[in-house]
CSV table of C-alpha atoms in Angstrom, one decimal:
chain,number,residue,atom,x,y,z
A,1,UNK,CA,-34.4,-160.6,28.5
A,2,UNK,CA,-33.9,-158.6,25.3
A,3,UNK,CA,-30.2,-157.9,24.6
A,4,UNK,CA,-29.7,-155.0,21.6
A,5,UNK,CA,-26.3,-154.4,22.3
A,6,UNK,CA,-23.4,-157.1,21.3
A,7,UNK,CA,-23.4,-159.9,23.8
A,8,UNK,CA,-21.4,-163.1,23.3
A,9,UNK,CA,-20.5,-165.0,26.5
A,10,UNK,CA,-17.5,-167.0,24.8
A,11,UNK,CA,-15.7,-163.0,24.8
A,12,UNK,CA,-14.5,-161.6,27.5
A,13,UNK,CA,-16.9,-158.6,29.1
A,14,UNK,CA,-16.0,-156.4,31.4
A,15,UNK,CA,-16.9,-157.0,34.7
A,16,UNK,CA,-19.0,-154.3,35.4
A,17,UNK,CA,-21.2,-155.4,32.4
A,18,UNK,CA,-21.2,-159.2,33.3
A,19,UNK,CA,-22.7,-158.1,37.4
A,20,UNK,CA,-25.5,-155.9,35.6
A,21,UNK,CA,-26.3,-158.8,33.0
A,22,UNK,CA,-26.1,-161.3,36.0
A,23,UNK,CA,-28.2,-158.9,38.3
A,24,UNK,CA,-30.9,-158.6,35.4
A,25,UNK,CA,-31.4,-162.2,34.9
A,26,UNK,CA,-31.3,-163.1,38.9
A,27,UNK,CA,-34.3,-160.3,38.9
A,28,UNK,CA,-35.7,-162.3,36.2
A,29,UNK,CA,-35.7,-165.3,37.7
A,30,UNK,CA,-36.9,-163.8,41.0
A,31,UNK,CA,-34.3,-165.8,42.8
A,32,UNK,CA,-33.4,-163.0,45.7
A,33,UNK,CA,-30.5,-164.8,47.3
A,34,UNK,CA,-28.8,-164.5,44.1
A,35,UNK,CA,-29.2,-161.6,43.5
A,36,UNK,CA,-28.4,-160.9,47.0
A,37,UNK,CA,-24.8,-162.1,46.5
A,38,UNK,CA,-23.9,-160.1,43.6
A,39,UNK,CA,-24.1,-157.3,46.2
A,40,UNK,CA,-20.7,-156.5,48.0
A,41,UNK,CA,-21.2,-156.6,52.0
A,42,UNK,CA,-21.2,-152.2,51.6
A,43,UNK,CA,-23.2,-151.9,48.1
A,44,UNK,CA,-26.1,-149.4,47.5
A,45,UNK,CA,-28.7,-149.3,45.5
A,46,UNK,CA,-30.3,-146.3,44.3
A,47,UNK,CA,-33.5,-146.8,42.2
A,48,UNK,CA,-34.7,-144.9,41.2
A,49,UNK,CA,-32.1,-142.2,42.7
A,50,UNK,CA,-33.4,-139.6,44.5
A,51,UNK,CA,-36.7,-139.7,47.0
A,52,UNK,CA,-39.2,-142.3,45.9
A,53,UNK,CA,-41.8,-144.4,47.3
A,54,UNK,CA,-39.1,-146.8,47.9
A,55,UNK,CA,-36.6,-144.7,49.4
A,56,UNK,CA,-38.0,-141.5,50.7
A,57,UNK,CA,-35.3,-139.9,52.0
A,58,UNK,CA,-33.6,-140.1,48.7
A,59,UNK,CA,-30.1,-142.2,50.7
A,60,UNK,CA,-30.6,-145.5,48.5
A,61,UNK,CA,-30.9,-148.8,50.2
A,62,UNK,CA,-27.1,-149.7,52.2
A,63,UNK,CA,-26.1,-152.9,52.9
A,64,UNK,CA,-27.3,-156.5,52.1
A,65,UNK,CA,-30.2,-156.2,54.6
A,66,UNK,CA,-31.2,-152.3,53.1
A,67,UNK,CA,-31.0,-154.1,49.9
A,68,UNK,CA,-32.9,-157.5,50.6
A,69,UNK,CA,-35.9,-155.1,52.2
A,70,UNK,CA,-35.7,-152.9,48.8
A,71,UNK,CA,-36.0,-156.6,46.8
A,72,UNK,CA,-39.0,-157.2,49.5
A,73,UNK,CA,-40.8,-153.8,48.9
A,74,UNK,CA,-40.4,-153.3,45.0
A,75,UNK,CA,-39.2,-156.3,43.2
A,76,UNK,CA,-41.1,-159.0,44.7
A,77,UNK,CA,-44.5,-157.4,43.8
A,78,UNK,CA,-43.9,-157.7,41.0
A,79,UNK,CA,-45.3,-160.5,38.6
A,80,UNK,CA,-42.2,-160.8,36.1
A,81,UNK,CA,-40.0,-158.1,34.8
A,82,UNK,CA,-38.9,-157.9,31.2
A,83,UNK,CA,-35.2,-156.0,30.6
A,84,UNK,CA,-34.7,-154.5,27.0
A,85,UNK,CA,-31.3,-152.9,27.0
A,86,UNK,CA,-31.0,-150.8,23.6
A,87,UNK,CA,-27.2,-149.9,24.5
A,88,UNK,CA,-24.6,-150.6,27.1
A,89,UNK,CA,-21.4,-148.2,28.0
A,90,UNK,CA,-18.4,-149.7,30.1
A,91,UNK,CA,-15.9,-147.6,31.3
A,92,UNK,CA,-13.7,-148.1,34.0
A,93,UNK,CA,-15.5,-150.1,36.8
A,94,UNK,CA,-18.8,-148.8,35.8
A,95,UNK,CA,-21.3,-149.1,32.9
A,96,UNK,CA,-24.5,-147.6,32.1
A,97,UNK,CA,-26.9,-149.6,30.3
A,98,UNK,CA,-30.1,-147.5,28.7
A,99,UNK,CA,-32.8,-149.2,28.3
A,100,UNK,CA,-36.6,-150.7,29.6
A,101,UNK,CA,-38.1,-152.3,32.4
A,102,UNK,CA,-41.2,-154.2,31.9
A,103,UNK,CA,-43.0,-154.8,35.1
A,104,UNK,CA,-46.1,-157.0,34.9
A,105,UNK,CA,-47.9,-156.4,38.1
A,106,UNK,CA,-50.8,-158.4,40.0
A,107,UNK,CA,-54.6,-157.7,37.8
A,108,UNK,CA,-52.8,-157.7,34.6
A,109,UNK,CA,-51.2,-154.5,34.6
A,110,UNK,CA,-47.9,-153.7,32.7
A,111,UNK,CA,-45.8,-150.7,33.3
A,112,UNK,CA,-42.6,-150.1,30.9
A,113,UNK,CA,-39.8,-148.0,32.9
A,114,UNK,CA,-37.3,-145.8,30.4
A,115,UNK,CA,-34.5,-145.7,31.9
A,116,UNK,CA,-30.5,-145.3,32.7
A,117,UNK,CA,-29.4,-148.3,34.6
A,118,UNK,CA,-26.2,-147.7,36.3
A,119,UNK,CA,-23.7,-150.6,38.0
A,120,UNK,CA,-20.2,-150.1,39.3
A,121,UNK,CA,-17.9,-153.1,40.7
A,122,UNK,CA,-14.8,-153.6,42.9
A,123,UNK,CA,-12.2,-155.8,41.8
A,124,UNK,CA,-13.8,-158.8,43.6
A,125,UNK,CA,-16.8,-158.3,40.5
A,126,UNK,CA,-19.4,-157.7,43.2
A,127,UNK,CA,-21.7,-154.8,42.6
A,128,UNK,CA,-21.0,-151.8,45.0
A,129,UNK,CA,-23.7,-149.4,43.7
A,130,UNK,CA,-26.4,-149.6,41.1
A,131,UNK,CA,-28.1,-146.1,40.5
A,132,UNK,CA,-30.7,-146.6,38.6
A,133,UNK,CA,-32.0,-143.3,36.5
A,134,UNK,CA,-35.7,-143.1,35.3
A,135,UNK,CA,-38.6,-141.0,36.6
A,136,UNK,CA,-42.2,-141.9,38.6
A,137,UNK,CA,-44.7,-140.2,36.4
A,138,UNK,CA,-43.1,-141.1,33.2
A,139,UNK,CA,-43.3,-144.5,34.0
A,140,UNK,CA,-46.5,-144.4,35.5
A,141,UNK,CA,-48.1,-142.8,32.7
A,142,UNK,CA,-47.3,-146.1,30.8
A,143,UNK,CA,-49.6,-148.2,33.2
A,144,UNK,CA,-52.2,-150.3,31.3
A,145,UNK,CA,-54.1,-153.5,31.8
A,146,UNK,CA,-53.4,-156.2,29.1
């Protein structure tokens, strides 16, 4: 992971910030249950927000079991995922990082996702939603084979 914005563990973060940069390297890692337990028992995820291939509806994914079967249908097909956050803004119990997602999918192919990345925590730290702002076609028309 590629961190532009100032990061130094031994300072205090706020915690909205420290669940995105822990949900970023559990998706990394590809370790699910992890990830998983970032999640508070009622968290959503929306990504991206709006109807998608993933969500056609547009409702996000609810619960730990919407969210593990979002994990099963998007993240886990994919080969390893690259984050470059260029800048991070916390406010409150939210933050909004901006930044890429490289996804390096099966037969070589690599597709970089622009994006807005959005996380906001109750005062346990767990993540209660993460709405996640980028469009389809943009990042499809990055597609390539490497």
């Amino acid at each position: 992971m590629t961190v532009t914005v100032p990061w130094n563990p031994d300072e205090e973060q706020p915690p909205a910030r420290v669940a995105a940069w822990r949900s970023m390297n559990a998706v990394s890692a590809g370790n699910k249950e992890e990830w998983l337990a970032l999640f508070a028992q009622d968290g959503v995820v929306e990504d991206p927000v709006g109807p998608s291939g993933f969500d056609p509806e547009g409702t996000g994914h609810h619960g730990r079991d919407g969210i593990a079967a979002f994990w099963d249908k998007a993240i886990a097909q994919v080969e390893r995922f690259e984050f470059t956050m260029r800048d991070s803004h916390a406010a409150g119990d939210e933050v909004a990082n901006v930044g890429t997602i490289t996804s390096h999918l099966p037969g070589g192919y690599v597709v970089d996702t622009d994006g807005v990345f959005v996380y906001r925590v109750g005062p346990d730290g767990l993540i209660r939603s993460m709405r996640a702002f980028w469009e389809v076609d943009r990042a499809m028309a990055t597609a390539r084979q490497v």
